[in-house]
Amino acid sequence: MTVADVLLLALGAVAVGSGAAVVTSDHLVRSGLYLVVSLGAMAGLYLVLGAELVAWVQVLVYVGAVVVLLLFAVMLTRAPIGPSPDLDRPAWPALIVGGGVGLGLAALLADAFRWTLYDRPEPGTTERMGTQIFGQWVLPFEVLSILLLSALVGAIVLSRPDIGARTGEEA
């Protein structure tokens, strides 16, 4: 085993363990922080595999922006942060459905590729990726930024009862 193999195993274990903690935690904020650890471990996996640009995009976009947006949305909407009694449900139906879906996807993947090896495409460069993102994919990129901005504005509007409230003179 090489050092890269050990790092891949360790980071994979951290990513899977913190991913399991995301969905099993009773506290919403702790789940968000476990999500930061899981996404950070994924960025580490990308670094070990030699995809530095993808790793830093993972850190900037997912760890830096999406998780912060999630935590701000939780805080702005005043959602219950601690354990909630209405969320205590038996876990066995979810385990059965999740296990069934996982086995189905594994069978589908094994059937689709039939354990054959395919030729690898030529490695990408940062210049080629930038040309694709800001050339061919610029419109979806901008639509996504507008969607995130509207979600943030919507969370602010929902959290402030004084915005959009009618006063006695207008009615």
PDB file of C-alpha atoms in Angstrom:
ATOM      1  CA  MET A   1       0.000   0.000   0.000  1.00  0.00           C
ATOM      2  CA  THR A   2       1.227   3.416  -0.893  1.00  0.00           C
ATOM      3  CA  VAL A   3       0.766   6.645   1.030  1.00  0.00           C
ATOM      4  CA  ALA A   4      -1.933   7.695  -1.455  1.00  0.00           C
ATOM      5  CA  ASP A   5      -3.872   4.500  -0.749  1.00  0.00           C
ATOM      6  CA  VAL A   6      -3.729   5.087   2.998  1.00  0.00           C
ATOM      7  CA  LEU A   7      -4.846   8.702   2.552  1.00  0.00           C
ATOM      8  CA  LEU A   8      -7.718   7.631   0.295  1.00  0.00           C
ATOM      9  CA  LEU A   9      -8.890   5.066   2.844  1.00  0.00           C
ATOM     10  CA  ALA A  10      -8.610   7.485   5.765  1.00  0.00           C
ATOM     11  CA  LEU A  11     -10.348  10.363   3.977  1.00  0.00           C
ATOM     12  CA  GLY A  12     -13.019   8.010   2.656  1.00  0.00           C
ATOM     13  CA  ALA A  13     -13.694   6.757   6.178  1.00  0.00           C
ATOM     14  CA  VAL A  14     -13.945  10.342   7.446  1.00  0.00           C
ATOM     15  CA  ALA A  15     -16.319  11.282   4.596  1.00  0.00           C
ATOM     16  CA  VAL A  16     -18.568   8.267   5.127  1.00  0.00           C
ATOM     17  CA  GLY A  17     -18.535   8.596   8.924  1.00  0.00           C
ATOM     18  CA  SER A  18     -19.380  12.281   8.911  1.00  0.00           C
ATOM     19  CA  GLY A  19     -21.973  11.702   6.182  1.00  0.00           C
ATOM     20  CA  ALA A  20     -23.650   9.164   8.444  1.00  0.00           C
ATOM     21  CA  ALA A  21     -23.470  11.684  11.295  1.00  0.00           C
ATOM     22  CA  VAL A  22     -25.202  14.279   9.089  1.00  0.00           C
ATOM     23  CA  VAL A  23     -28.300  12.144   8.684  1.00  0.00           C
ATOM     24  CA  THR A  24     -28.358  10.680  12.195  1.00  0.00           C
ATOM     25  CA  SER A  25     -27.712  13.823  14.256  1.00  0.00           C
ATOM     26  CA  ASP A  26     -30.607  15.254  16.254  1.00  0.00           C
ATOM     27  CA  HIS A  27     -29.297  18.818  16.073  1.00  0.00           C
ATOM     28  CA  LEU A  28     -29.624  20.709  12.810  1.00  0.00           C
ATOM     29  CA  VAL A  29     -26.576  22.906  13.327  1.00  0.00           C
ATOM     30  CA  ARG A  30     -24.417  19.905  14.215  1.00  0.00           C
ATOM     31  CA  SER A  31     -25.637  18.222  11.039  1.00  0.00           C
ATOM     32  CA  GLY A  32     -24.469  21.273   9.091  1.00  0.00           C
ATOM     33  CA  LEU A  33     -21.063  21.110  10.733  1.00  0.00           C
ATOM     34  CA  TYR A  34     -20.775  17.378  10.023  1.00  0.00           C
ATOM     35  CA  LEU A  35     -21.602  18.262   6.423  1.00  0.00           C
ATOM     36  CA  VAL A  36     -18.624  20.646   6.416  1.00  0.00           C
ATOM     37  CA  VAL A  37     -16.370  17.795   7.591  1.00  0.00           C
ATOM     38  CA  SER A  38     -17.761  15.417   4.968  1.00  0.00           C
ATOM     39  CA  LEU A  39     -17.361  17.903   2.119  1.00  0.00           C
ATOM     40  CA  GLY A  40     -13.874  18.805   3.356  1.00  0.00           C
ATOM     41  CA  ALA A  41     -12.906  15.140   3.293  1.00  0.00           C
ATOM     42  CA  MET A  42     -14.194  14.939  -0.268  1.00  0.00           C
ATOM     43  CA  ALA A  43     -11.972  17.897  -1.164  1.00  0.00           C
ATOM     44  CA  GLY A  44      -9.065  16.021   0.410  1.00  0.00           C
ATOM     45  CA  LEU A  45      -9.892  13.004  -1.737  1.00  0.00           C
ATOM     46  CA  TYR A  46      -9.787  15.201  -4.834  1.00  0.00           C
ATOM     47  CA  LEU A  47      -6.391  16.547  -3.756  1.00  0.00           C
ATOM     48  CA  VAL A  48      -4.988  13.042  -3.307  1.00  0.00           C
ATOM     49  CA  LEU A  49      -6.291  12.084  -6.751  1.00  0.00           C
ATOM     50  CA  GLY A  50      -4.524  15.068  -8.305  1.00  0.00           C
ATOM     51  CA  ALA A  51      -7.564  17.198  -9.150  1.00  0.00           C
ATOM     52  CA  GLU A  52      -6.508  20.368  -7.369  1.00  0.00           C
ATOM     53  CA  LEU A  53      -8.931  22.676  -9.177  1.00  0.00           C
ATOM     54  CA  VAL A  54     -11.909  20.465  -8.355  1.00  0.00           C
ATOM     55  CA  ALA A  55     -10.763  20.270  -4.731  1.00  0.00           C
ATOM     56  CA  TRP A  56     -10.601  24.051  -4.340  1.00  0.00           C
ATOM     57  CA  VAL A  57     -13.923  24.500  -6.115  1.00  0.00           C
ATOM     58  CA  GLN A  58     -15.349  21.963  -3.662  1.00  0.00           C
ATOM     59  CA  VAL A  59     -13.989  23.984  -0.742  1.00  0.00           C
ATOM     60  CA  LEU A  60     -15.102  27.362  -2.089  1.00  0.00           C
ATOM     61  CA  VAL A  61     -18.523  26.439  -3.430  1.00  0.00           C
ATOM     62  CA  TYR A  62     -19.756  23.653  -1.187  1.00  0.00           C
ATOM     63  CA  VAL A  63     -17.947  24.162   2.100  1.00  0.00           C
ATOM     64  CA  GLY A  64     -17.760  27.919   1.830  1.00  0.00           C
ATOM     65  CA  ALA A  65     -21.036  28.890   0.212  1.00  0.00           C
ATOM     66  CA  VAL A  66     -23.662  26.164   0.373  1.00  0.00           C
ATOM     67  CA  VAL A  67     -23.120  25.191   4.005  1.00  0.00           C
ATOM     68  CA  VAL A  68     -22.992  28.829   5.085  1.00  0.00           C
ATOM     69  CA  LEU A  69     -26.206  29.457   3.125  1.00  0.00           C
ATOM     70  CA  LEU A  70     -27.811  26.445   4.843  1.00  0.00           C
ATOM     71  CA  LEU A  71     -26.791  27.633   8.302  1.00  0.00           C
ATOM     72  CA  PHE A  72     -27.936  31.202   7.602  1.00  0.00           C
ATOM     73  CA  ALA A  73     -31.272  29.897   6.312  1.00  0.00           C
ATOM     74  CA  VAL A  74     -31.720  27.904   9.523  1.00  0.00           C
ATOM     75  CA  MET A  75     -30.879  30.907  11.655  1.00  0.00           C
ATOM     76  CA  LEU A  76     -32.944  33.395   9.646  1.00  0.00           C
ATOM     77  CA  THR A  77     -36.092  31.280   9.555  1.00  0.00           C
ATOM     78  CA  ARG A  78     -35.841  30.549  13.272  1.00  0.00           C
ATOM     79  CA  ALA A  79     -36.255  26.823  12.678  1.00  0.00           C
ATOM     80  CA  PRO A  80     -35.940  24.595  15.758  1.00  0.00           C
ATOM     81  CA  ILE A  81     -32.258  23.817  16.192  1.00  0.00           C
ATOM     82  CA  GLY A  82     -32.336  21.140  18.890  1.00  0.00           C
ATOM     83  CA  PRO A  83     -33.945  17.715  18.869  1.00  0.00           C
ATOM     84  CA  SER A  84     -37.551  17.766  17.729  1.00  0.00           C
ATOM     85  CA  PRO A  85     -40.095  15.238  19.026  1.00  0.00           C
ATOM     86  CA  ASP A  86     -42.005  15.215  15.744  1.00  0.00           C
ATOM     87  CA  LEU A  87     -38.918  13.897  13.917  1.00  0.00           C
ATOM     88  CA  ASP A  88     -38.511  10.800  16.085  1.00  0.00           C
ATOM     89  CA  ARG A  89     -39.549   8.032  13.735  1.00  0.00           C
ATOM     90  CA  PRO A  90     -38.547   4.376  13.521  1.00  0.00           C
ATOM     91  CA  ALA A  91     -35.401   3.903  11.465  1.00  0.00           C
ATOM     92  CA  TRP A  92     -36.113   0.462  10.014  1.00  0.00           C
ATOM     93  CA  PRO A  93     -38.322   1.623   7.082  1.00  0.00           C
ATOM     94  CA  ALA A  94     -35.599   4.041   6.004  1.00  0.00           C
ATOM     95  CA  LEU A  95     -32.964   1.306   6.313  1.00  0.00           C
ATOM     96  CA  ILE A  96     -35.025  -1.082   4.196  1.00  0.00           C
ATOM     97  CA  VAL A  97     -35.705   1.512   1.488  1.00  0.00           C
ATOM     98  CA  GLY A  98     -32.107   2.807   1.527  1.00  0.00           C
ATOM     99  CA  GLY A  99     -30.658  -0.705   1.389  1.00  0.00           C
ATOM    100  CA  GLY A 100     -32.977  -1.679  -1.447  1.00  0.00           C
ATOM    101  CA  VAL A 101     -32.115   1.423  -3.448  1.00  0.00           C
ATOM    102  CA  GLY A 102     -28.397   0.889  -2.792  1.00  0.00           C
ATOM    103  CA  LEU A 103     -28.526  -2.743  -3.934  1.00  0.00           C
ATOM    104  CA  GLY A 104     -30.570  -1.778  -6.988  1.00  0.00           C
ATOM    105  CA  LEU A 105     -28.091   0.924  -7.970  1.00  0.00           C
ATOM    106  CA  ALA A 106     -25.142  -1.431  -7.425  1.00  0.00           C
ATOM    107  CA  ALA A 107     -26.769  -4.068  -9.657  1.00  0.00           C
ATOM    108  CA  LEU A 108     -27.550  -1.433 -12.288  1.00  0.00           C
ATOM    109  CA  LEU A 109     -23.971  -0.149 -12.223  1.00  0.00           C
ATOM    110  CA  ALA A 110     -22.501  -3.653 -12.467  1.00  0.00           C
ATOM    111  CA  ASP A 111     -24.828  -4.479 -15.351  1.00  0.00           C
ATOM    112  CA  ALA A 112     -24.152  -1.225 -17.199  1.00  0.00           C
ATOM    113  CA  PHE A 113     -20.370  -1.481 -17.220  1.00  0.00           C
ATOM    114  CA  ARG A 114     -20.050  -5.284 -17.186  1.00  0.00           C
ATOM    115  CA  TRP A 115     -16.661  -4.959 -15.450  1.00  0.00           C
ATOM    116  CA  THR A 116     -14.922  -3.825 -18.611  1.00  0.00           C
ATOM    117  CA  LEU A 117     -12.068  -1.357 -18.729  1.00  0.00           C
ATOM    118  CA  TYR A 118     -12.482   1.749 -20.852  1.00  0.00           C
ATOM    119  CA  ASP A 119      -9.812   4.014 -22.271  1.00  0.00           C
ATOM    120  CA  ARG A 120      -9.297   7.165 -20.269  1.00  0.00           C
ATOM    121  CA  PRO A 121      -9.792  10.505 -21.972  1.00  0.00           C
ATOM    122  CA  GLU A 122      -6.924  12.928 -22.102  1.00  0.00           C
ATOM    123  CA  PRO A 123      -6.479  14.810 -18.837  1.00  0.00           C
ATOM    124  CA  GLY A 124      -8.184  18.168 -18.614  1.00  0.00           C
ATOM    125  CA  THR A 125      -6.453  21.435 -18.046  1.00  0.00           C
ATOM    126  CA  THR A 126      -7.588  24.478 -16.147  1.00  0.00           C
ATOM    127  CA  GLU A 127      -7.643  26.451 -19.384  1.00  0.00           C
ATOM    128  CA  ARG A 128      -9.942  23.943 -21.094  1.00  0.00           C
ATOM    129  CA  MET A 129     -12.238  23.786 -18.062  1.00  0.00           C
ATOM    130  CA  GLY A 130     -12.426  27.585 -17.875  1.00  0.00           C
ATOM    131  CA  THR A 131     -13.233  27.757 -21.582  1.00  0.00           C
ATOM    132  CA  GLN A 132     -16.073  25.282 -21.076  1.00  0.00           C
ATOM    133  CA  ILE A 133     -17.506  26.940 -17.952  1.00  0.00           C
ATOM    134  CA  PHE A 134     -17.362  30.515 -19.213  1.00  0.00           C
ATOM    135  CA  GLY A 135     -18.082  29.683 -22.842  1.00  0.00           C
ATOM    136  CA  GLN A 136     -20.590  26.890 -23.285  1.00  0.00           C
ATOM    137  CA  TRP A 137     -21.930  26.711 -19.695  1.00  0.00           C
ATOM    138  CA  VAL A 138     -22.083  30.401 -18.780  1.00  0.00           C
ATOM    139  CA  LEU A 139     -25.897  30.630 -18.889  1.00  0.00           C
ATOM    140  CA  PRO A 140     -26.557  27.726 -16.453  1.00  0.00           C
ATOM    141  CA  PHE A 141     -23.787  29.113 -14.236  1.00  0.00           C
ATOM    142  CA  GLU A 142     -25.488  32.515 -14.046  1.00  0.00           C
ATOM    143  CA  VAL A 143     -28.974  31.001 -13.602  1.00  0.00           C
ATOM    144  CA  LEU A 144     -27.665  29.052 -10.627  1.00  0.00           C
ATOM    145  CA  SER A 145     -26.243  32.210  -9.064  1.00  0.00           C
ATOM    146  CA  ILE A 146     -29.612  33.977  -9.473  1.00  0.00           C
ATOM    147  CA  LEU A 147     -31.368  30.968  -7.930  1.00  0.00           C
ATOM    148  CA  LEU A 148     -29.082  31.056  -4.880  1.00  0.00           C
ATOM    149  CA  LEU A 149     -29.556  34.804  -4.529  1.00  0.00           C
ATOM    150  CA  SER A 150     -33.362  34.477  -4.688  1.00  0.00           C
ATOM    151  CA  ALA A 151     -33.255  31.715  -2.053  1.00  0.00           C
ATOM    152  CA  LEU A 152     -31.274  34.000   0.253  1.00  0.00           C
ATOM    153  CA  VAL A 153     -33.682  36.914  -0.304  1.00  0.00           C
ATOM    154  CA  GLY A 154     -36.632  34.571   0.283  1.00  0.00           C
ATOM    155  CA  ALA A 155     -35.142  33.388   3.579  1.00  0.00           C
ATOM    156  CA  ILE A 156     -34.696  36.984   4.700  1.00  0.00           C
ATOM    157  CA  VAL A 157     -38.271  37.881   3.746  1.00  0.00           C
ATOM    158  CA  LEU A 158     -39.662  34.837   5.551  1.00  0.00           C
ATOM    159  CA  SER A 159     -37.679  35.576   8.669  1.00  0.00           C
ATOM    160  CA  ARG A 160     -38.793  39.202   8.992  1.00  0.00           C
ATOM    161  CA  PRO A 161     -42.489  39.577   9.789  1.00  0.00           C
ATOM    162  CA  ASP A 162     -42.288  43.354   9.401  1.00  0.00           C
ATOM    163  CA  ILE A 163     -41.497  43.091   5.675  1.00  0.00           C
ATOM    164  CA  GLY A 164     -44.697  42.797   3.679  1.00  0.00           C
ATOM    165  CA  ALA A 165     -46.923  43.164   6.724  1.00  0.00           C
ATOM    166  CA  ARG A 166     -49.966  45.364   6.295  1.00  0.00           C
ATOM    167  CA  THR A 167     -50.487  48.259   8.599  1.00  0.00           C
ATOM    168  CA  GLY A 168     -53.872  49.414   9.805  1.00  0.00           C
ATOM    169  CA  GLU A 169     -53.925  52.379   7.373  1.00  0.00           C
ATOM    170  CA  GLU A 170     -53.533  50.319   4.177  1.00  0.00           C
ATOM    171  CA  ALA A 171     -56.378  47.896   4.873  1.00  0.00           C
TER     172      ALA A 171
END
